[in-house]
XYZ file of C-alpha atoms in Angstrom:
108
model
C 0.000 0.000 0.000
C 1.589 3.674 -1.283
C -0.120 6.101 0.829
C -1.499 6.516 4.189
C -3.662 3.309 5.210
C -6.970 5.451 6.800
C -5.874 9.375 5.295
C -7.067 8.564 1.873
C -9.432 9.097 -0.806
C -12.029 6.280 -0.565
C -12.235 4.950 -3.899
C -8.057 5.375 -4.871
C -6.298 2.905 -4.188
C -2.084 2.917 -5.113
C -0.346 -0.282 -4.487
C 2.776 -1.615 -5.243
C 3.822 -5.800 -6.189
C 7.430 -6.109 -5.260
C 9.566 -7.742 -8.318
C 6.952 -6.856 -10.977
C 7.360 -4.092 -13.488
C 3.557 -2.152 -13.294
C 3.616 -1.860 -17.159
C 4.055 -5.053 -17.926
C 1.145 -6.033 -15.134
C -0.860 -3.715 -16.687
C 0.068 -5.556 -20.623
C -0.691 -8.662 -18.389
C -4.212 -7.816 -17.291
C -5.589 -6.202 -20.707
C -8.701 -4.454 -20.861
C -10.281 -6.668 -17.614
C -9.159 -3.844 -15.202
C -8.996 -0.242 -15.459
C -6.055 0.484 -13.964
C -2.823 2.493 -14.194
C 1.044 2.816 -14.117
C 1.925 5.173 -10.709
C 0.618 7.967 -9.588
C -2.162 10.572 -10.750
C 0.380 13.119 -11.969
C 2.613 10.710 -13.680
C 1.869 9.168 -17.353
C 3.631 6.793 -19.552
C 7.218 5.205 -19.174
C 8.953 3.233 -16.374
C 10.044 6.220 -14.471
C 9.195 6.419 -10.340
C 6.522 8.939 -10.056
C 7.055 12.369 -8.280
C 4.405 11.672 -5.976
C 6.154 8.419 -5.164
C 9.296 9.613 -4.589
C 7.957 12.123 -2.142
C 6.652 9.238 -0.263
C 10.057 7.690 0.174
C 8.624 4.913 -1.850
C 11.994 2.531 -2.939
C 12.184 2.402 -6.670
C 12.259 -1.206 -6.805
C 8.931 -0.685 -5.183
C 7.903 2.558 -6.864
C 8.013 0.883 -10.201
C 5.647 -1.660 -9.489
C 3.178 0.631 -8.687
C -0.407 0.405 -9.824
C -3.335 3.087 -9.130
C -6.936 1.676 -9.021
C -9.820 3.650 -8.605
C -13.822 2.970 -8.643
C -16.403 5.103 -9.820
C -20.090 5.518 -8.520
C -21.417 2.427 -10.023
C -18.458 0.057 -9.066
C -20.212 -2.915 -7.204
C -18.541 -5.211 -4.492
C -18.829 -8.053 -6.650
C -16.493 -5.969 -9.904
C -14.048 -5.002 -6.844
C -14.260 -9.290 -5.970
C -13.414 -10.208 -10.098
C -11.001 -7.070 -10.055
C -8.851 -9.005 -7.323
C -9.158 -12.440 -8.777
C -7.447 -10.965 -12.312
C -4.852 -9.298 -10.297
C -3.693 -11.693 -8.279
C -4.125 -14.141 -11.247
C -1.674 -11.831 -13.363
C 0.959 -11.316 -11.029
C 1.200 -14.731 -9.871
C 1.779 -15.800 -13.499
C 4.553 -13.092 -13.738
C 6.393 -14.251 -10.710
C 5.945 -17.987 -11.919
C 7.259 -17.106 -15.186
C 10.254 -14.683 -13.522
C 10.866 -17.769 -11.058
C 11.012 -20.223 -14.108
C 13.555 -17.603 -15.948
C 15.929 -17.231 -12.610
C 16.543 -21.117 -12.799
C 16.840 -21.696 -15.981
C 18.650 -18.449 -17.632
C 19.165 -18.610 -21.474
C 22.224 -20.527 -22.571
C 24.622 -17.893 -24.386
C 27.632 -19.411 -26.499
């Protein structure tokens, strides 16, 4: 969680998954979720965010941040599918990342 946990807008969420690049979650999840890369301010690129880096947020951290905000009509139950996708996603990534850490390509 980027942000204070109870000082917050309600429907904003910013958090960050450690080892995974937010752009390429964000490739990994589609059009399911509306989401995006970092903070508010920031757009595009895998650059740490201003708002991050004011937050003492590590880089390593920073850019594996994703924001995540509802609307008026967001029910519980698109929040519920919302968290099935991400976790889905990012526990394919780290899978795949695991998979690639053993077994690195062989270079001649």
């Amino acid at each position: 969680l980027n942000g204070h946990p109870t000082e917050r807008l309600p429907n904003t969420l910013n958090v960050s998954f450690g080892g995974i690049l937010a752009y390429e979650l964000l490739e990994q999840i589609g059009k399911r979720v509306a989401a995006s890369a970092g903070a508010a301010c920031h757009s595009g690129g895998a650059s740490v965010s201003a708002a991050l880096q004011a937050m003492r947020v590590p880089p390593e951290w920073a850019l594996g941040a994703v924001r995540f905000s509802t609307g008026r009509m967001t029910t519980l139950e698109e929040v519920a599918e919302t968290v099935c996708h991400i976790a889905a996603a990012v526990e394919k990534m780290r899978k795949v990342r695991r998979t690639n850490e053993r077994n690195p390509p062989h270079r001649e």
